[in-house]
Amino acid sequence: MKGDAKTTVHANPFMPEPARIIRTQMLTKDVKFFQIRLADMEKALAFRYSPGQFIMLSVLGAGEAPFSISSTPSRPGLLEFCIRKAGTVTNALFRFKENDLVGLRGPYGNGFPLEEMLDRDILIVMGGLGAAPLRSVLLYCLDNRDKFRRVILLHGAKNPEEMIFREEFYSLKEREDLECFLTVDSDTTGEWKENIGVVTALFEKCRNINPADTAALVCGPPVMYKFVLKELVKLNIPKDQILMTLERRMKCGVGKCGHCAIDYIYTCLDGPVFTYWDVLHMRELI
Amino acid sequence: MRIVKLKKENLFPFLEVISKEADLWAPVKKYEDKHVFKAVEDFSEIDLDYQRTIIPPRRILLPPKTNMFEATQNTYKEDFSNVSKKIIFGIHACDVNALVIMDRFYNFAYDDPYYTRARENTLILGYSCWPDEHCLCKSTNTHIVTEGYDLFFSKLDTHYLVWIGSSQGDDLIRKQPSLFNEDISDKDIQTYLNWQKEREDAFQAEIDFIDMPDLIELKYNDPLWEELGKACLACGSCTNVCPTCNCYNVYDKPILGKNASKIVRCWDACTLENYSEVAGGENFRENRADRLKLWYTHKLQAYISKYGKPACVGCGRCIVSCPVDINVLTVGKTLSGEKVDAFWKRFNLQVKKEVRK
């Protein structure tokens, strides 16, 4: 090497920050709940994000993957995730115990448009692991309850054992300022007291909403979108007030690696939250 | 901008002077008519009579594999060992324009330090070229340079006209100004103008990029894409040789014997099967046709909507490297309704015949 290379200081957006696993808990047979905090306390307290954003978690030797944040910024300090065992990184994460270190960087993405949701009815529709990103915005709405009007939650799962945050949602049912409806495709436990059927069956419960003033938030498995979107349109909710958060392969989170590109946008920069209007005008979104 | 003159015999002495402080990369013949950019010590290796290198010069800035970090459980040490002072000499106008596109891309929204650091330590010394039957750069308006170079050499009979495009380029000239002279005669100007006119007329391949965004939109569901998908080998050649492709993958490479890993980024290609696959097995673009559509939409439509010009600089690399003739020229022409003679066309005819049996 000849001559000294110039070394202008560039902030490195790929630099992970060590973070400690505070608590883990199995939610279902393959979904685990993680509470994580940046190891540096000052940085942990200064960490700001908004519901709907995601972070990149890295495990030494296994790699890095994007995860949506399940906790709400209205309860600072700890970050919460629910993670399904699905690939290399998550398999490695499942072996981690409390106090172990992982790498964390972010937050990335646009998050939900909280400003536009103010003073509106909030209709949250989640299916399966779709509860992971939507729990963040649900808890945010509940913590800032006076800023929103009705808050309705429709949550569907295959069976009671696979419903993540089941106990938490049970206790939320006690709240009078939340309309919480749970459903399972089939009851495998024999103890299920809530609705049985697909999540679209729950739309009966919200026929009396004021569609023009409703923000609908949807996340779930790909097959769910088709049916839920149909119902939401039937309710006359404007397409740009139907919000959904999407999953894509991501290797950087900052619009460089290209994997999440759709048309002229990058899911990591311009998403992961899109409106139904976006979906109709950009092919390949869902 | 200023233009000076350099006698042909003074070129190597000039390279000698400037390569004292930086690694000089230049085109070198690899085999037959294939060239590569290589760090040269011995200038006799340099072959300026080349058409296009196999791999575009972006590989000098971000090699196929770049170490990003050396990591342990709680430390991440940045690895910028790829960054050194470099001079790329002999790079053609299309590739200079491609680097301008890369500069803009890597600085968009977030600054990519691995590219930016390498780029700001690299000087670009362009070199004039003569089109062959695959050069499309006149159609993309990238056959000339207006930015992105430090010096640009235009070859005339006995000397070069040297454009000075930046203050760093000027610094290079000032290392030994006696090699250059500034008295450009009327005859020189005429020779240059004649050469330029002849070169403009020498382009054979042509395609209208202005209509591409609309055509891709209108023909989004055209059977063309399925035809291409049937013939495509999903080998990733087109993306690896494209001077404006930038997709990459990241993986951890454990360091044996230590509880540590190297975090490596390596080139990826959107035409490969697992490109859009997420954990759990969901693949958003399982179909080859969808992946090809992504590539062409991105280059010829999305980029134009976003930046006003295509992400294709007409270098012709995809034309010479695709084994089944799926390239900007054949796809673009088919989209505009022209008949093309390409392997994938003949292949699909065969497929259809077999089906008929």
XYZ file of C-alpha atoms in Angstrom:
643
model
C 0.000 0.000 0.000
C 1.375 3.369 -1.003
C 0.714 6.706 0.686
C -1.589 7.183 3.619
C -5.238 6.700 2.858
C -7.432 9.594 3.918
C -9.531 8.670 6.894
C -12.455 11.038 7.046
C -14.696 9.957 9.896
C -17.893 8.428 8.609
C -20.578 7.263 10.945
C -20.868 3.556 10.238
C -24.547 2.674 9.871
C -23.642 -1.035 9.888
C -21.998 -0.936 13.326
C -23.956 -3.035 15.826
C -24.098 -2.027 19.467
C -23.692 -4.727 22.127
C -27.028 -5.443 23.811
C -27.886 -7.696 26.713
C -30.719 -10.183 26.876
C -32.621 -9.346 30.055
C -35.386 -11.937 29.990
C -36.696 -14.620 27.675
C -39.923 -16.566 27.745
C -41.458 -19.123 25.418
C -44.742 -17.757 24.037
C -45.675 -20.761 21.923
C -43.781 -23.887 20.979
C -41.679 -22.005 18.418
C -42.045 -18.323 19.333
C -39.914 -16.825 22.042
C -40.219 -13.478 23.772
C -37.008 -11.484 24.321
C -36.397 -8.426 26.434
C -33.182 -6.772 25.332
C -31.367 -3.645 26.477
C -28.312 -1.934 25.033
C -25.344 -2.792 27.245
C -24.364 0.851 27.500
C -26.945 2.290 29.905
C -26.744 5.824 28.527
C -27.340 4.603 25.022
C -30.165 2.350 26.252
C -31.984 5.318 27.747
C -31.327 7.517 24.724
C -32.657 4.894 22.275
C -35.686 6.372 20.447
C -38.012 4.592 18.065
C -41.599 4.626 16.964
C -44.091 1.757 16.711
C -43.726 -0.150 13.463
C -39.987 0.346 13.127
C -37.544 -2.550 13.132
C -33.996 -3.223 14.246
C -31.228 -5.542 13.077
C -30.109 -8.153 15.610
C -26.839 -9.971 15.110
C -25.546 -13.157 16.643
C -21.827 -13.804 16.503
C -21.124 -16.584 14.046
C -24.706 -16.839 12.811
C -25.347 -13.477 11.176
C -27.800 -10.645 11.245
C -31.540 -10.383 10.599
C -34.312 -7.790 10.854
C -36.877 -7.942 13.676
C -39.831 -5.704 14.353
C -40.038 -4.175 17.792
C -42.915 -5.406 19.948
C -42.507 -2.971 22.803
C -43.775 0.585 22.911
C -41.590 3.707 23.062
C -43.911 4.934 25.792
C -42.207 2.428 28.095
C -38.517 3.261 27.522
C -35.419 1.290 28.474
C -36.265 -2.228 27.381
C -36.839 -3.439 23.852
C -39.109 -6.433 23.351
C -39.282 -8.869 20.468
C -41.194 -12.003 19.709
C -39.150 -14.209 17.506
C -40.089 -17.355 15.664
C -37.485 -20.046 15.211
C -37.191 -20.011 11.438
C -33.638 -19.561 10.188
C -29.969 -19.508 11.127
C -30.043 -16.351 13.216
C -33.222 -17.200 15.092
C -32.039 -20.741 15.772
C -28.906 -19.293 17.345
C -30.932 -16.713 19.281
C -33.063 -19.448 20.813
C -29.973 -20.925 22.436
C -29.201 -17.608 24.127
C -29.866 -17.172 27.817
C -30.464 -14.211 30.036
C -27.406 -11.951 30.301
C -25.953 -13.087 26.965
C -24.856 -10.451 24.482
C -26.182 -9.849 20.998
C -25.527 -7.027 18.521
C -28.243 -4.485 17.832
C -28.543 -1.574 15.413
C -31.357 0.658 14.341
C -34.136 1.589 14.547
C -34.948 1.558 10.835
C -37.982 2.079 8.656
C -40.826 4.543 8.684
C -43.051 3.148 11.441
C -46.757 3.874 11.725
C -47.879 7.444 10.922
C -48.874 8.280 14.512
C -49.671 11.910 13.653
C -52.287 10.839 11.141
C -53.778 8.360 13.575
C -54.449 10.943 16.296
C -58.102 11.498 17.202
C -59.199 8.607 15.077
C -60.693 5.208 15.763
C -57.949 2.632 15.691
C -58.802 -0.808 14.316
C -55.983 -3.301 14.747
C -56.214 -6.630 12.909
C -53.491 -9.161 13.652
C -52.978 -12.767 12.703
C -50.344 -15.157 14.016
C -46.945 -13.537 14.358
C -48.449 -10.317 12.974
C -48.987 -9.488 16.612
C -45.255 -8.792 16.954
C -45.152 -5.376 15.267
C -48.765 -4.471 16.081
C -48.401 -5.031 19.813
C -46.061 -2.015 19.783
C -48.671 0.318 18.349
C -51.456 -1.229 20.451
C -49.601 -0.598 23.704
C -48.669 2.864 22.466
C -52.328 3.701 21.887
C -53.283 2.341 25.299
C -50.509 4.336 27.001
C -51.697 7.490 25.224
C -55.346 6.592 25.450
C -56.686 10.176 25.423
C -55.100 10.855 22.040
C -57.163 8.246 20.210
C -60.864 7.482 20.072
C -62.099 3.888 20.001
C -59.394 1.258 20.001
C -60.509 -2.095 18.589
C -58.332 -5.180 18.501
C -59.075 -8.263 16.391
C -56.581 -11.047 16.932
C -56.637 -14.422 15.242
C -54.463 -17.507 15.658
C -54.510 -21.120 14.518
C -55.304 -22.439 17.996
C -55.071 -21.191 21.587
C -51.595 -22.653 22.052
C -50.278 -20.691 19.105
C -51.771 -17.368 20.110
C -48.857 -15.200 21.137
C -49.422 -12.843 24.091
C -52.536 -14.843 24.913
C -52.402 -14.089 28.639
C -51.656 -10.428 27.983
C -54.625 -10.058 25.666
C -56.857 -11.906 28.141
C -56.058 -9.308 30.749
C -56.485 -6.494 28.214
C -60.056 -7.695 27.750
C -60.731 -6.403 31.250
C -60.047 -2.848 30.119
C -63.130 -0.850 29.370
C -61.413 1.491 26.940
C -60.354 -1.325 24.607
C -62.622 -3.501 22.499
C -60.662 -6.722 22.327
C -61.841 -9.728 20.318
C -59.878 -12.954 20.055
C -60.461 -15.897 17.773
C -58.835 -19.213 16.903
C -59.303 -21.376 13.831
C -59.811 -24.406 16.032
C -59.787 -25.040 19.754
C -57.253 -27.707 20.587
C -57.338 -27.154 24.352
C -61.035 -27.491 25.091
C -60.741 -24.466 27.361
C -61.159 -21.704 24.797
C -63.939 -19.331 25.783
C -63.539 -16.803 22.963
C -64.626 -16.893 19.363
C -63.816 -19.805 17.050
C -63.388 -19.054 13.366
C -61.188 -16.994 11.065
C -60.278 -13.426 11.948
C -62.600 -11.965 9.300
C -65.554 -13.355 11.287
C -64.721 -10.775 13.956
C -65.552 -7.903 11.634
C -69.186 -8.356 12.694
C -68.131 -6.688 15.949
C -67.133 -3.424 14.295
C -69.917 -2.706 11.873
C -70.712 0.532 13.701
C -67.354 2.242 13.240
C -67.009 5.611 11.571
C -64.966 4.560 8.510
C -63.819 7.997 7.361
C -62.242 8.540 10.741
C -60.725 5.115 11.236
C -57.145 3.986 10.836
C -56.943 0.242 10.249
C -53.659 -1.512 10.987
C -53.092 -4.978 9.559
C -50.329 -7.539 9.908
C -50.404 -11.272 9.495
C -49.489 -14.143 7.224
C -49.743 -13.410 3.456
C -52.952 -15.447 3.098
C -54.712 -13.262 5.664
C -54.302 -9.983 3.772
C -56.542 -10.876 0.888
C -59.552 -11.534 3.090
C -58.964 -8.842 5.688
C -58.430 -6.109 3.076
C -61.701 -7.079 1.413
C -63.522 -6.681 4.728
C -61.871 -3.332 5.450
C -62.859 -1.992 2.049
C -66.387 -3.296 2.691
C -66.408 -1.223 5.881
C -65.645 1.821 3.666
C -62.353 2.634 5.318
C -60.377 4.805 2.841
C -57.516 2.902 1.241
C -54.873 5.338 2.460
C -56.057 4.776 6.043
C -55.486 1.044 5.844
C -51.940 0.487 7.034
C -49.965 -2.704 6.811
C -46.450 -3.672 7.715
C -44.562 -6.000 5.395
C -41.804 -8.531 5.623
C -38.849 -8.752 3.235
C -35.382 -10.203 3.178
C -33.015 -7.515 4.453
C -29.281 -7.516 4.928
C -28.603 -3.879 5.777
C -31.693 -1.914 6.821
C -30.317 1.253 5.240
C -31.140 0.874 1.536
C -27.821 -0.538 0.329
C -28.026 -4.318 0.059
C -30.944 -4.208 -2.379
C -32.841 -7.283 -1.179
C -35.999 -5.459 -0.134
C -36.285 -3.422 -3.344
C -39.741 -3.264 -4.895
C -40.161 -1.059 -7.922
C -38.384 2.201 -7.068
C -38.696 1.882 -3.294
C -36.805 0.057 -0.584
C -38.926 -1.603 2.066
C -36.344 -0.713 4.712
C -36.309 3.020 3.907
C -39.792 3.707 2.553
C -41.533 0.971 4.567
C -42.085 -1.449 6.180
C -45.422 0.309 6.797
C -47.410 0.872 3.613
C -51.000 1.872 2.922
C -53.419 -0.245 0.923
C -53.258 2.538 -1.656
C -49.485 1.940 -2.024
C -50.112 -1.769 -2.387
C -52.597 -1.232 -5.182
C -50.194 1.033 -7.035
C -46.981 -0.860 -6.534
C -46.820 -4.367 -7.787
C -45.221 -7.104 -5.738
C -45.862 -5.412 -2.363
C -48.153 -8.215 -1.264
C -12.050 22.605 -16.565
C -8.831 22.950 -18.499
C -7.370 20.916 -21.343
C -3.655 20.222 -21.743
C -1.625 18.178 -24.176
C 0.564 15.169 -23.472
C 2.926 13.571 -25.963
C 2.394 9.823 -26.294
C 5.920 9.003 -25.192
C 5.344 11.032 -22.039
C 2.467 8.847 -20.835
C 4.516 6.192 -19.030
C 6.854 8.767 -17.413
C 3.715 10.505 -16.137
C 2.279 7.243 -14.777
C 5.659 6.580 -13.177
C 5.462 9.894 -11.319
C 1.912 9.539 -10.084
C 2.131 5.877 -9.114
C 4.745 6.674 -6.459
C 2.026 7.650 -4.013
C -0.840 5.418 -4.990
C -1.519 1.978 -6.442
C -2.066 2.281 -10.160
C -4.887 0.138 -11.533
C -5.077 -0.238 -15.283
C -6.561 -2.537 -17.928
C -4.466 -5.648 -18.526
C -5.046 -8.417 -21.033
C -6.171 -11.608 -19.319
C -6.680 -13.899 -22.298
C -7.518 -13.372 -25.950
C -9.819 -10.371 -26.056
C -10.677 -10.380 -22.351
C -9.327 -7.656 -20.132
C -9.362 -6.950 -16.407
C -8.418 -4.052 -14.175
C -5.320 -4.932 -12.215
C -2.885 -3.139 -9.924
C 0.176 -2.797 -12.146
C 3.832 -2.358 -11.256
C 5.175 -3.101 -14.712
C 3.603 -0.647 -17.149
C 4.305 -2.823 -20.172
C 1.401 -4.957 -18.948
C -1.038 -2.115 -19.562
C -3.176 -2.666 -22.630
C -5.111 0.467 -23.499
C -6.478 -1.040 -26.670
C -9.338 -2.786 -24.920
C -13.090 -2.743 -25.341
C -14.475 -3.516 -21.919
C -13.162 -5.342 -18.877
C -14.923 -8.542 -17.786
C -15.808 -7.172 -14.357
C -16.594 -3.457 -14.035
C -14.273 -1.127 -12.088
C -16.649 -1.049 -9.108
C -14.844 -4.190 -7.985
C -11.777 -2.069 -7.220
C -13.805 -0.019 -4.732
C -15.915 -2.823 -3.283
C -14.375 -6.203 -4.141
C -16.622 -9.279 -4.433
C -15.819 -9.934 -0.791
C -15.209 -7.103 1.670
C -14.575 -7.531 5.376
C -16.805 -5.166 7.323
C -15.993 -6.005 10.922
C -13.977 -8.262 13.106
C -16.393 -9.061 15.887
C -16.334 -10.706 19.285
C -19.245 -11.053 21.720
C -19.106 -7.415 22.735
C -16.784 -5.594 20.326
C -17.100 -4.703 16.680
C -13.899 -3.508 15.071
C -14.312 -1.853 11.676
C -12.175 -3.309 8.935
C -11.160 -0.841 6.242
C -8.200 -2.848 5.012
C -9.506 -2.586 1.457
C -9.105 1.189 1.552
C -5.853 2.478 0.110
C -4.800 5.277 -2.191
C -5.607 4.187 -5.715
C -5.517 5.621 -9.200
C -7.665 3.915 -11.810
C -6.188 4.649 -15.213
C -7.736 3.816 -18.544
C -11.367 3.698 -17.517
C -13.858 4.357 -20.302
C -16.617 6.971 -20.321
C -19.409 4.476 -19.614
C -17.654 3.189 -16.511
C -16.932 6.724 -15.271
C -20.642 7.453 -15.580
C -21.436 4.214 -13.765
C -19.272 5.334 -10.850
C -21.205 8.617 -10.744
C -24.383 6.537 -10.361
C -22.749 4.435 -7.629
C -21.578 7.575 -5.798
C -25.117 8.861 -5.679
C -26.542 5.501 -4.648
C -24.113 4.883 -1.794
C -24.663 8.378 -0.408
C -28.434 8.210 -0.593
C -30.195 8.331 2.800
C -27.311 6.686 4.646
C -23.660 7.019 3.778
C -21.992 3.658 3.140
C -18.534 4.112 4.682
C -17.037 1.082 2.934
C -17.735 2.582 -0.455
C -17.244 6.246 0.442
C -13.865 5.744 2.071
C -12.574 3.703 -0.823
C -14.008 6.198 -3.297
C -12.515 9.304 -1.721
C -9.091 7.680 -1.869
C -9.440 6.856 -5.541
C -8.631 9.057 -8.510
C -10.297 8.394 -11.837
C -8.206 8.799 -14.972
C -10.516 8.217 -17.902
C -9.461 7.147 -21.362
C -11.166 7.564 -24.730
C -12.529 4.526 -26.556
C -13.980 3.425 -29.849
C -17.361 1.658 -29.921
C -17.846 -1.927 -31.055
C -21.137 -3.515 -32.135
C -22.284 -3.958 -28.499
C -21.654 -0.442 -27.194
C -24.954 1.196 -26.300
C -23.583 4.198 -24.462
C -24.628 6.752 -27.039
C -28.249 5.769 -26.386
C -27.798 6.269 -22.643
C -25.846 9.470 -23.256
C -22.908 8.122 -21.295
C -20.445 7.958 -24.192
C -19.027 11.262 -23.012
C -18.064 12.365 -19.515
C -19.208 15.547 -17.864
C -18.413 14.686 -14.258
C -16.870 12.000 -12.104
C -13.321 12.068 -13.483
C -10.104 13.675 -12.303
C -8.305 13.471 -15.638
C -9.599 12.261 -18.968
C -7.264 11.246 -21.802
C -8.439 11.544 -25.398
C -6.130 9.700 -27.736
C -5.190 11.486 -30.957
C -2.440 10.585 -33.465
C 0.727 11.595 -31.678
C -0.518 12.860 -28.366
C -3.332 12.936 -25.834
C -5.626 15.798 -25.019
C -6.016 15.693 -21.257
C -9.133 17.105 -19.586
C -8.573 18.213 -16.013
C -11.800 17.500 -14.160
C -10.888 18.211 -10.558
C -8.341 19.944 -8.371
C -6.921 16.530 -7.466
C -6.447 15.871 -11.155
C -4.681 19.203 -11.438
C -2.394 18.201 -8.555
C -1.341 15.127 -10.531
C -0.345 17.283 -13.533
C 1.589 19.606 -11.234
C 3.793 16.768 -10.026
C 5.723 17.139 -13.253
C 4.236 19.917 -15.395
C 7.120 19.752 -17.852
C 5.593 16.569 -19.332
C 2.594 18.550 -20.544
C 2.198 21.568 -22.746
C -0.646 23.951 -23.196
C -0.211 25.158 -26.757
C -3.027 23.303 -28.436
C -2.939 24.240 -32.108
C -5.881 24.754 -34.466
C -4.827 21.546 -36.145
C -5.103 19.652 -32.865
C -8.564 21.022 -32.318
C -9.605 19.999 -35.815
C -8.141 16.505 -35.378
C -10.088 16.132 -32.146
C -13.331 17.363 -33.690
C -12.918 15.011 -36.645
C -12.201 12.101 -34.331
C -15.241 12.916 -32.238
C -17.479 13.156 -35.302
C -16.226 9.827 -36.621
C -16.746 8.212 -33.252
C -20.307 9.508 -32.971
C -21.019 7.931 -36.328
C -19.373 4.636 -35.427
C -22.034 3.524 -32.953
C -23.974 0.562 -34.300
C -26.238 -0.517 -31.455
C -29.052 1.800 -30.565
C -32.073 1.700 -28.324
C -34.586 4.300 -27.210
C -34.473 4.553 -23.440
C -36.913 7.450 -23.197
C -39.916 5.179 -23.731
C -38.694 2.398 -21.448
C -40.520 3.365 -18.213
C -43.835 3.535 -20.043
C -43.186 0.377 -22.043
C -42.263 -1.608 -18.957
C -45.378 -0.353 -17.213
C -47.628 -1.116 -20.174
C -46.070 -4.524 -20.806
C -45.803 -5.576 -17.196
C -47.962 -8.621 -17.785
C -46.625 -9.328 -21.261
C -45.841 -13.014 -22.039
C -42.347 -11.761 -22.893
C -41.326 -12.058 -19.257
C -42.377 -15.694 -19.023
C -40.467 -16.387 -22.236
C -37.366 -14.814 -20.747
C -37.912 -16.708 -17.513
C -37.990 -20.006 -19.387
C -34.646 -19.407 -21.065
C -32.855 -17.622 -18.200
C -30.240 -19.788 -16.492
C -30.393 -17.731 -13.277
C -26.594 -17.717 -13.304
C -26.201 -14.132 -12.145
C -23.714 -13.200 -14.875
C -25.620 -10.080 -15.911
C -25.569 -8.678 -12.391
C -21.945 -9.524 -11.714
C -20.745 -7.760 -14.850
C -23.104 -4.782 -14.573
C -21.252 -1.617 -13.540
C -24.269 -0.267 -11.635
C -25.342 -3.387 -9.721
C -24.795 -3.055 -6.014
C -26.736 -5.774 -4.193
C -24.827 -7.653 -1.562
C -25.209 -10.305 1.057
C -23.633 -10.390 4.516
C -22.374 -13.425 6.353
C -20.367 -14.286 9.437
C -17.109 -16.113 8.930
C -15.976 -17.600 12.240
C -12.272 -17.260 13.005
C -11.117 -20.715 14.030
C -9.685 -21.010 17.512
C -11.056 -17.682 18.620
C -14.481 -16.745 19.850
C -14.657 -14.207 17.051
C -16.002 -13.731 13.549
C -15.258 -11.752 10.467
C -18.364 -10.089 9.111
C -18.094 -10.228 5.353
C -20.196 -8.652 2.655
C -20.179 -10.314 -0.720
C -21.823 -9.526 -4.026
C -25.298 -10.904 -4.495
C -27.495 -10.991 -7.582
C -31.238 -10.428 -7.783
C -31.408 -13.051 -10.517
C -30.375 -15.819 -8.122
C -33.101 -17.994 -6.673
C -32.728 -17.270 -2.956
C -32.455 -13.521 -3.427
C -35.867 -12.656 -1.975
C -36.213 -15.634 0.328
C -36.966 -14.905 3.977
C -36.551 -17.115 7.031
C -39.165 -19.818 7.134
C -38.957 -20.417 3.409
C -41.273 -17.750 1.997
C -39.793 -16.584 -1.307
C -41.204 -13.397 -2.776
C -39.663 -14.002 -6.198
C -39.462 -17.724 -6.736
C -40.120 -17.368 -10.420
C -37.211 -16.515 -12.745
C -39.472 -14.267 -14.784
C -40.224 -12.201 -11.674
C -36.554 -11.820 -10.879
C -35.686 -10.750 -14.417
C -38.568 -8.336 -14.324
C -37.137 -6.869 -11.131
C -33.744 -6.381 -12.771
C -35.102 -4.665 -15.853
C -37.710 -2.666 -13.965
C -35.039 -1.453 -11.614
C -32.550 -0.496 -14.317
C -34.855 0.875 -16.981
C -37.910 2.118 -15.131
C -37.464 2.686 -11.399
C -34.160 4.439 -11.798
C -35.509 6.720 -14.508
C -38.535 7.658 -12.385
C -36.276 8.409 -9.446
C -33.228 10.053 -11.026
C -34.305 10.998 -14.542
C -31.989 8.605 -16.344
C -31.555 4.852 -16.618
C -29.196 2.878 -14.399
C -27.747 1.444 -17.607
C -24.637 3.099 -18.980
C -24.568 1.048 -22.171
C -21.247 -0.679 -21.515
C -22.418 -3.814 -23.331
C -21.185 -6.247 -20.680
C -24.541 -8.006 -20.286
C -24.649 -8.330 -24.057
C -21.333 -10.167 -24.246
C -21.756 -12.235 -21.089
C -25.321 -13.585 -21.067
C -25.149 -17.139 -22.444
C -28.747 -16.963 -23.651
C -28.794 -13.407 -25.034
C -31.020 -11.892 -22.371
C -29.646 -8.375 -22.220
C -30.586 -4.712 -22.254
C -30.504 -4.626 -26.039
C -32.655 -7.677 -26.810
C -35.111 -7.041 -23.987
C -35.350 -3.324 -24.758
C -35.892 -3.969 -28.441
C -38.520 -6.615 -27.816
C -40.315 -4.232 -25.484
C -40.368 -1.625 -28.247
C -41.923 -4.170 -30.574
C -38.862 -4.875 -32.709
C -37.983 -8.378 -33.832
C -34.704 -9.622 -32.391
C -32.535 -12.592 -33.173
C -31.560 -13.980 -29.789
C -30.945 -17.371 -28.279
C -33.896 -17.084 -25.900
C -36.184 -16.428 -28.849
C -35.022 -19.569 -30.663
C -35.116 -21.510 -27.405
C -38.740 -20.600 -26.824
C -39.634 -21.559 -30.376
C -38.203 -25.002 -29.641
C -40.086 -25.226 -26.375
C -43.340 -24.355 -28.097
C -42.729 -26.934 -30.819
C -42.173 -29.656 -28.269
C -45.350 -28.691 -26.490
C -47.271 -29.016 -29.753
C -46.119 -32.614 -30.223
